[in-house]
PDB file of C-alpha atoms in Angstrom:
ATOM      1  CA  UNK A  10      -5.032  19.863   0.650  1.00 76.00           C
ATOM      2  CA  UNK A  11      -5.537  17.684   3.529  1.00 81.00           C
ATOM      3  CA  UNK A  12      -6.946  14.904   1.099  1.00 84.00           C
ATOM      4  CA  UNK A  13      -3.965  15.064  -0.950  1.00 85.00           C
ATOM      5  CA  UNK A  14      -1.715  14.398   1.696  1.00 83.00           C
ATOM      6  CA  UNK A  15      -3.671  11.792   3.055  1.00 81.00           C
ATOM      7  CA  UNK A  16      -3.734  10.184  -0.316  1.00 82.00           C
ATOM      8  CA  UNK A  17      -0.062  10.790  -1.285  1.00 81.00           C
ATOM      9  CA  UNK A  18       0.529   8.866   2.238  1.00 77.00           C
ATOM     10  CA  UNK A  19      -2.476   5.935   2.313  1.00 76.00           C
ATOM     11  CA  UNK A  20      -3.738   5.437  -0.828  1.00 74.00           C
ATOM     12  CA  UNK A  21      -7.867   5.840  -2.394  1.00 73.00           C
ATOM     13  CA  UNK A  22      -8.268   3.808   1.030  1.00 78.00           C
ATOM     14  CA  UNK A  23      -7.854   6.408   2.984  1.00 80.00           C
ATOM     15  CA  UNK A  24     -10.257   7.118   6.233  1.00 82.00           C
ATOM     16  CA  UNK A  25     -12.256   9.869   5.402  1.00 85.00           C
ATOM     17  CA  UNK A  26     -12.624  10.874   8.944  1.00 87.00           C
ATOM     18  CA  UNK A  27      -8.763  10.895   9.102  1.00 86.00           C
ATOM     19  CA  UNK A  28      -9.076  13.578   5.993  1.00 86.00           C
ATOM     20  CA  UNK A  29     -11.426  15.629   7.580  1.00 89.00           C
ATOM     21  CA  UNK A  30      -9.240  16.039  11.008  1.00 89.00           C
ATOM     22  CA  UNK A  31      -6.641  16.944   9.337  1.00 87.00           C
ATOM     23  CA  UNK A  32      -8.847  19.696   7.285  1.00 88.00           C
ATOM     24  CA  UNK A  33     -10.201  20.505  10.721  1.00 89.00           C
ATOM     25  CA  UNK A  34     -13.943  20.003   9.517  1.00 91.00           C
ATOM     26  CA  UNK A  35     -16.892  17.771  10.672  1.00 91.00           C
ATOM     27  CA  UNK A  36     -17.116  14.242   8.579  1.00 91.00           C
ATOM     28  CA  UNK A  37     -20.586  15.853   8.026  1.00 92.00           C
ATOM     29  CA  UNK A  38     -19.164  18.751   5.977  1.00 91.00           C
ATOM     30  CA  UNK A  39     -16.858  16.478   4.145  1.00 89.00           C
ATOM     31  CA  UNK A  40     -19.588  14.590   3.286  1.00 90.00           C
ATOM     32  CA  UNK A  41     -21.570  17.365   1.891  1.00 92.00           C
ATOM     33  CA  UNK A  42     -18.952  18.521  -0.373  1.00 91.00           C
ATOM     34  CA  UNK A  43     -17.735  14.898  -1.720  1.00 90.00           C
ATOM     35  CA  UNK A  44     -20.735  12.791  -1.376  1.00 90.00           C
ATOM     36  CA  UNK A  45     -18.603   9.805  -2.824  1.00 85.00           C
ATOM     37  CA  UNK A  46     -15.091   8.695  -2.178  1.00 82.00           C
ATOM     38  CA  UNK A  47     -15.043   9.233  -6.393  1.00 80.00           C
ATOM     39  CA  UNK A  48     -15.752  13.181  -5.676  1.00 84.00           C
ATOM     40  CA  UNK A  49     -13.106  13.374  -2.822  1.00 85.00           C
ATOM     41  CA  UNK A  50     -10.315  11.350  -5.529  1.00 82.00           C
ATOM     42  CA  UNK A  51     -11.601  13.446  -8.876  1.00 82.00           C
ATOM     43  CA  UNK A  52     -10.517  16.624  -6.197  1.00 85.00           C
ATOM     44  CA  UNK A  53      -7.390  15.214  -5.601  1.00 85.00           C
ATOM     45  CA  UNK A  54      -6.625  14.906  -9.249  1.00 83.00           C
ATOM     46  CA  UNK A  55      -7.498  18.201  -9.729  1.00 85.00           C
ATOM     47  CA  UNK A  56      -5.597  19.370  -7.328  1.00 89.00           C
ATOM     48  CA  UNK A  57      -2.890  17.821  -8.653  1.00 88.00           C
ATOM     49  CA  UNK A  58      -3.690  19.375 -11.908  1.00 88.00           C
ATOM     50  CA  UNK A  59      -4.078  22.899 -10.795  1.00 92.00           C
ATOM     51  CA  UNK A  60      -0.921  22.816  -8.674  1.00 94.00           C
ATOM     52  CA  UNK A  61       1.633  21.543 -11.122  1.00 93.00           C
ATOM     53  CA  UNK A  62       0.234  23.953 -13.324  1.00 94.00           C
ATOM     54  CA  UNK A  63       1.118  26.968 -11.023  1.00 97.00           C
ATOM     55  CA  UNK A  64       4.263  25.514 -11.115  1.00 97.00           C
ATOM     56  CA  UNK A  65       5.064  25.660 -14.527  1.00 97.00           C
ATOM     57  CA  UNK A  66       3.505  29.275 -14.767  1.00 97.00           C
ATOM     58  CA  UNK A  67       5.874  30.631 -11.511  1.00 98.00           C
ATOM     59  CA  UNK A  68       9.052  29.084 -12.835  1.00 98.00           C
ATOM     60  CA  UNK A  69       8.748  29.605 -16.415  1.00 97.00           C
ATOM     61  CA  UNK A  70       9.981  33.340 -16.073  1.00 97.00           C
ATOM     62  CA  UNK A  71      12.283  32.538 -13.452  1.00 97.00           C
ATOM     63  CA  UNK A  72      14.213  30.009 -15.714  1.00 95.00           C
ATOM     64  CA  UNK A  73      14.932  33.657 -17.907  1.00 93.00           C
ATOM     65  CA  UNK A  74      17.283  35.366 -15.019  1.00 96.00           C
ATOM     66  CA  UNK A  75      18.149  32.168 -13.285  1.00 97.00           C
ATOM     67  CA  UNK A  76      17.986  28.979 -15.537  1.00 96.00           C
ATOM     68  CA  UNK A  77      20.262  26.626 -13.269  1.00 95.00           C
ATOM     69  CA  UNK A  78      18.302  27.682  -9.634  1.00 96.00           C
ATOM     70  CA  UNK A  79      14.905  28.106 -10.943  1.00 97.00           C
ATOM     71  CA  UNK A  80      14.999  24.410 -12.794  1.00 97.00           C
ATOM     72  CA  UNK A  81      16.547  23.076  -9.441  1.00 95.00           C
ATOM     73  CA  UNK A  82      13.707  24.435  -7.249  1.00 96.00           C
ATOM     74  CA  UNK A  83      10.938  23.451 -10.051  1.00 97.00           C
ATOM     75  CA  UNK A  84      12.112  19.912  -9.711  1.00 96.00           C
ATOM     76  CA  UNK A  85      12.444  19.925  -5.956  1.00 94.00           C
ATOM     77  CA  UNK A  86       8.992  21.414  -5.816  1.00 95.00           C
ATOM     78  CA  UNK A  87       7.359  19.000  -8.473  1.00 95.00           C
ATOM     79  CA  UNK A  88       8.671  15.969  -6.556  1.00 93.00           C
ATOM     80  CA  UNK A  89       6.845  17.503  -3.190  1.00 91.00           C
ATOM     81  CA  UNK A  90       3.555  16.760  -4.849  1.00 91.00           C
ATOM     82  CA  UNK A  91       4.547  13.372  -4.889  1.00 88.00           C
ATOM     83  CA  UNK A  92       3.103  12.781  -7.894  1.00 89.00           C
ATOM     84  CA  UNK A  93       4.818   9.002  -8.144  1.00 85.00           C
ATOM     85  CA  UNK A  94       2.541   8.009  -4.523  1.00 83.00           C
ATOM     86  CA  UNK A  95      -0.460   9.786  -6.517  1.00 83.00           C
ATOM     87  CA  UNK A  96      -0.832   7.903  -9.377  1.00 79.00           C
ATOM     88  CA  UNK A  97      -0.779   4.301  -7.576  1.00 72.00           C
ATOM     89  CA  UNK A  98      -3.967   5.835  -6.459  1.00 72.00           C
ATOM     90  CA  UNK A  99      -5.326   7.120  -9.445  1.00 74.00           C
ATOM     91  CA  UNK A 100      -4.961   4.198 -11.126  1.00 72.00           C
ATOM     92  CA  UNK A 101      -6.688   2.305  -9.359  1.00 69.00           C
ATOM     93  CA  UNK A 102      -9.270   4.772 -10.023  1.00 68.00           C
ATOM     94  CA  UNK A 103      -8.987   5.789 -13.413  1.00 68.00           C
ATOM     95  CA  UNK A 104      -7.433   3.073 -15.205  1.00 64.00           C
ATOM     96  CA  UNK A 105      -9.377  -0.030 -16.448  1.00 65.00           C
ATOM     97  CA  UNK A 106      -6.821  -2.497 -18.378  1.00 66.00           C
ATOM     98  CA  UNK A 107      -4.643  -0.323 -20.242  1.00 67.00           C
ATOM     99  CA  UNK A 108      -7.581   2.023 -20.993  1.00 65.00           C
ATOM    100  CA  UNK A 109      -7.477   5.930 -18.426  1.00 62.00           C
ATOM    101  CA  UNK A 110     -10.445   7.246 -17.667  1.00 62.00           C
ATOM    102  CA  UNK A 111     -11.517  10.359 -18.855  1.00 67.00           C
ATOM    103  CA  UNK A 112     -10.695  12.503 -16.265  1.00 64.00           C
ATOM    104  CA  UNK A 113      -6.850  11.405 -15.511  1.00 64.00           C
ATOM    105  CA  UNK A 114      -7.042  11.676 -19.642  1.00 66.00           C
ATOM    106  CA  UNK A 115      -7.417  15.654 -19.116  1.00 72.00           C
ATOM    107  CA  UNK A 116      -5.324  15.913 -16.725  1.00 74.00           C
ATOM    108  CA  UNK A 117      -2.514  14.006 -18.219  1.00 76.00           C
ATOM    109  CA  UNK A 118      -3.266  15.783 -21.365  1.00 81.00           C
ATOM    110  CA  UNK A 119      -2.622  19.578 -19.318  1.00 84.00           C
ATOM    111  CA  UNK A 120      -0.158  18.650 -17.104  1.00 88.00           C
ATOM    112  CA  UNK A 121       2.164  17.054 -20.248  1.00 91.00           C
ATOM    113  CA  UNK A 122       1.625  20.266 -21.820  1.00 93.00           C
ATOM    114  CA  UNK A 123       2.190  22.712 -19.178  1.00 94.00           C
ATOM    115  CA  UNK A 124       5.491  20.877 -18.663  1.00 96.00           C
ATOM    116  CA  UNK A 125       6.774  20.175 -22.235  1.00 96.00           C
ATOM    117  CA  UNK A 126       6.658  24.458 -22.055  1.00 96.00           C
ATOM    118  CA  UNK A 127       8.983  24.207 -19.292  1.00 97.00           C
ATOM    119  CA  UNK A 128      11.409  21.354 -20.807  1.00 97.00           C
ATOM    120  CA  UNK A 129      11.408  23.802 -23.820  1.00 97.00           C
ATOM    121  CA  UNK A 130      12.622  26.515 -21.583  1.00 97.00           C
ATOM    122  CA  UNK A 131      15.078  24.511 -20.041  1.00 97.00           C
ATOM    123  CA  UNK A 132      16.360  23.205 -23.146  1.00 97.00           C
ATOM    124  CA  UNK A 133      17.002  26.868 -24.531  1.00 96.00           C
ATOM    125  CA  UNK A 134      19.017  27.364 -21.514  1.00 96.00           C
ATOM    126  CA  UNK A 135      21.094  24.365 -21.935  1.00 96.00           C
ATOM    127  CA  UNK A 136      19.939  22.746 -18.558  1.00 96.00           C
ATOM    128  CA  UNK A 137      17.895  19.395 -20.321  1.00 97.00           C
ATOM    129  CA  UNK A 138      18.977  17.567 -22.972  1.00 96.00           C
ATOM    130  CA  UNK A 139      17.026  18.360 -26.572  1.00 96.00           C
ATOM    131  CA  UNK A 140      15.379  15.034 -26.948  1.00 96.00           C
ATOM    132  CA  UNK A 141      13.749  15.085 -23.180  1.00 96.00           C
ATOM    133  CA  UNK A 142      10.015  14.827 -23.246  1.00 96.00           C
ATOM    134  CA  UNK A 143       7.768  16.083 -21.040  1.00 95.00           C
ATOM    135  CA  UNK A 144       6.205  12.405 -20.592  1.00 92.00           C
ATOM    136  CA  UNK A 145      10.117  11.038 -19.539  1.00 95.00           C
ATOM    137  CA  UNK A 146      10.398  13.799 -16.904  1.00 95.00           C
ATOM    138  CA  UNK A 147       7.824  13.113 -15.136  1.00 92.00           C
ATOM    139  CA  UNK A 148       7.957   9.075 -15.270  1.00 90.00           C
ATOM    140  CA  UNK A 149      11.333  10.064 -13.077  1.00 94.00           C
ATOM    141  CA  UNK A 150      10.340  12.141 -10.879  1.00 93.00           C
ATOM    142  CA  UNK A 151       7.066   9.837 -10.245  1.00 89.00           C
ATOM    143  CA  UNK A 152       9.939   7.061  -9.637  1.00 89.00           C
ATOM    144  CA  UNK A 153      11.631   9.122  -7.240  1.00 88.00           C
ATOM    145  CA  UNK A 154       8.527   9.971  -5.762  1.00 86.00           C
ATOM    146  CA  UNK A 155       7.046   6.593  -4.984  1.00 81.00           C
ATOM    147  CA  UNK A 156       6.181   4.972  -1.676  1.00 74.00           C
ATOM    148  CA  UNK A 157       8.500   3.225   0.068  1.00 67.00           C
ATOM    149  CA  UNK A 158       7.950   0.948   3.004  1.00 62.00           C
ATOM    150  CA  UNK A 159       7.072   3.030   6.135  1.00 60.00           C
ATOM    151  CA  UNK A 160      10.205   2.056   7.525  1.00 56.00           C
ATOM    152  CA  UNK A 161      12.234   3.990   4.949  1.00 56.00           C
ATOM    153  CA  UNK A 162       9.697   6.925   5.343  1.00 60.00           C
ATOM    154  CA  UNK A 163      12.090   9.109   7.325  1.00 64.00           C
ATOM    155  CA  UNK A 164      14.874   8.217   5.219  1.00 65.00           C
ATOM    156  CA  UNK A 165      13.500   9.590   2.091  1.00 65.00           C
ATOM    157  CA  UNK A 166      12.331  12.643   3.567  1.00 65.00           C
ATOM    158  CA  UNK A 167      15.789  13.573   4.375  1.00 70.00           C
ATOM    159  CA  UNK A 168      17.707  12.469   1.132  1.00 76.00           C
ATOM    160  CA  UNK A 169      14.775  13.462  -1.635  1.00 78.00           C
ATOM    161  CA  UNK A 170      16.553  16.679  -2.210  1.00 81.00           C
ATOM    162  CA  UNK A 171      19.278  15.010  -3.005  1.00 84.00           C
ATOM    163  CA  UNK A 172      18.082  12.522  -5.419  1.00 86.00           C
ATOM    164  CA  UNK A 173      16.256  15.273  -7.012  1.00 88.00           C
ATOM    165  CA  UNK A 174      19.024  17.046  -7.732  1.00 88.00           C
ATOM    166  CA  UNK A 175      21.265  13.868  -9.060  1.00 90.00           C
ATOM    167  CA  UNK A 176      18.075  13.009 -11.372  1.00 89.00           C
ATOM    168  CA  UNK A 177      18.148  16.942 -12.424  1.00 93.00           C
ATOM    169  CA  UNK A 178      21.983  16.784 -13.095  1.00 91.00           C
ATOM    170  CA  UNK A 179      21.444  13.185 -15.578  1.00 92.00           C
ATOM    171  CA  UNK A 180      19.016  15.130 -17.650  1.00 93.00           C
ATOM    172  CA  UNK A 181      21.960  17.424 -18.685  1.00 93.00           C
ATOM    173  CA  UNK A 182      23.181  17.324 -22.541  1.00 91.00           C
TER     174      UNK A 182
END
């Protein structure tokens, strides 16, 4: 969504109107469907949610008839959420002290779940190693997902395939 992106890119603090051009609707009708910046961030999370789950439901019977390209394109497609420029931004939402709020509770909870299915698949097929947790894959792929400065922006872009794919190949046995 267009707030996702926005968010993934500039943070919580991101201009509303700037999320509603890009959505190609009025501030007005942004407004009426996330009366509070907290409504427009608990969407993003869900999002977030909803999308990595789809994930882990399209690839999980792909990983059957094509273990080594289906776990390559889940990874490459999990790190396009940019879940590592995400969670700056929910946390400063959602986390108080070492304490997450409730909602980035149930989503943690799902998404952890969703992909420790996954990691189970993969480690069937030999692709992860057996002691790989759902919680250490995606700590990587947030790192590899994290902002950068803007001026290494374009840079990433080009190369996060590859460091996808060299994070992909260390979780081999």
């Amino acid at each position: 969504t267009a707030a996702t992106a926005q968010m993934a890119t500039h943070g919580v603090d991101i201009s509303l109107t700037a999320v509603a051009e890009q959505a190609g609707v009025g501030i007005a009708t942004l407004y009426r469907n996330f009366p509070a910046r907290d409504d427009l961030i608990r969407a993003v999370l869900a999002d977030l949610e909803g999308r990595m789950l789809a994930l882990v439901e399209r690839y999980r019977p792909r990983i059957a008839v094509d273990p080594d390209g289906a776990w390559q394109e889940f990874g490459r497609e999990v790190a396009a959420l940019r879940p590592g420029a995400l969670v700056a931004a929910f946390a400063a939402e959602f986390v108080t002290g070492d304490q997450l709020s409730e909602p980035l509770t149930q989503e943690r909870v799902h998404s952890l779940a969703a992909v420790q299915q996954i990691l189970e698949d993969a480690k069937q097929a030999g692709l992860v190693r057996a002691d790989l947790t759902a919680v250490q894959f995606q700590l990587g792929i947030a790192q590899i997902t994290r902002p950068l400065p803007d001026v290494a922006v374009p840079e990433l872009a080009r190369h996060q395939a590859w460091l996808v794919d060299v994070y992909l190949r260390g979780l081999r046995p």
